[in-house]
Amino acid sequence: MKKINSLFVISLLSSLSVSVYANIDIKSLDIYKNRTFINQQLNTEQNSVDLIGKVRFEDIRFLNNGQCKVDNISVISNNYSSDTLSSQIQDYKQKIAFKTNEITSVKNIIQNLSTIKFEKDAVNLKNIKEVSTYTQKEIETNSNLIYKLQLELTKYNQELKELTNKKNSNIYSKLNYNATCLNGSNLVVSYPTYNISKNSFYEINTSSKDKNVEIKNKSFITQSSGYDFKDIDINMYTYNYSNAVNPQRFRAQYLDIAKPKVIKKSYAQADAMVMEMSAPSMMKSLRKAPSFSYNETTTKAFFKASHIDLKSGVKNAVTFSNDKYKANNQIEIDGYSSSNAFYKVNFKSDKLYSTQNTKLYLDGIFIGQSYIGEIKNDKETSLYLGINSFIDVKKDLIKDMKEKPFFSISKLKTEKSWKYTITNNSNEEKIITLVERLPISKHEDIKVELISKTKYTKKEDNGKISYDIKLKSNEKFTFDFGYTIEKPYKK
């Protein structure tokens, strides 16, 4: 066994420079919906390592394959007021002060030149012309000099602002440790970071010609650590990072006690071993092109992007998946609501996609943006891509009657019916599904009867009733739909 000794120290520093981050080796990022973690390789041959951001001692975890032992951990805070970045800031402050004084001096010269007075004995035309020419030339030269000096001053102020912002917004921690590792063993430290933001979304493009759906899982990731991440892996988890790994406590339900409040379920933390070891398992070797993969643990699924560069302060576009699935396209009319003809696709995915903001395209044309529900693997998913303007739907109320009881009749009868006129204005044949709603009786004395001469295609227990209609180009179809409700009349 090879023994490596170093004192483990975490010190919070409020400065950042290239030399400070010289020994950082980022292997991967674990990005959850609510938190992000950095997985950083430790070089056990060095005495210390820098960590990005303000890291608390209790948030540090060590990921290894069981061949390393870490102990003697301690935390120390140091004051690095004379670090490289602070020295650069001080230098620029001096440059700005010198340049400001130089501009003030030149302005005073111009002011003095503008107020030259002649003695009475020296006043003559020749002297006036010579002095005026000299004065004008000097004022012009010094005015041009002020312009150049002000440009330099503006540049210095901008550079000082950038350095100050970098120092104020970027914090790093220093780490030293005692570790014992076998030859070839890898030791990775994992810790949370707040310098990384993301905007995740899906791009879904449906091809009506090829009858398929393409799903791209993408993110815009911005990290402001002041350090460029090179050739890293990014594990994108589609759920919250949470410590709630146990079910809620069982409580008896008594009839004379109000029901306890239902607490919203939270995702459990995914399989620890797979999560923790997925990041450091890949060793960086020769530079490879960016790639992505889909991974499933014992209880969860996540997407991984490999060989990714994330430049500091730059919005980086990262793709985590790009898949195509065969789709069934159809037109569906929501007769129970707005009576519009919507373009609908049905497909099955072999991956689990969580709920997320989605940009929808049809044949490459942007349709709209929507927050779609979860897409489950191996289960049919339906997506709507807006209204099909080539299908004209008219729904007219033709009867709305309430028949009150008389004499010995003790039942109240209600009848409603509509006339549908559906026109296919497209240049091809279409199969259109009209979805309507029948009231549902929850009592044996309430009777509901369908009124329609057209045979329905499907009728469900929840009152959803569907009609499949095939229309040729420019063909029109008309039919009536309605129902009667008969129920006891109470005076």
XYZ file of N, CA and C in Angstrom, residues 258-264:
21
model
N -60.347 14.082 12.497
C -60.136 14.562 11.129
C -58.920 13.888 10.516
N -58.974 13.712 9.220
C -57.850 13.090 8.517
C -56.617 13.964 8.607
N -55.451 13.331 8.778
C -54.220 14.133 8.787
C -53.967 14.730 7.414
N -53.295 15.861 7.414
C -52.965 16.510 6.149
C -52.039 15.629 5.333
N -52.311 15.603 4.031
C -51.477 14.788 3.143
C -50.267 15.596 2.735
N -49.110 15.062 3.011
C -47.861 15.742 2.661
C -47.462 15.336 1.259
N -47.105 16.309 0.469
C -46.722 16.036 -0.911
C -45.513 15.121 -0.968
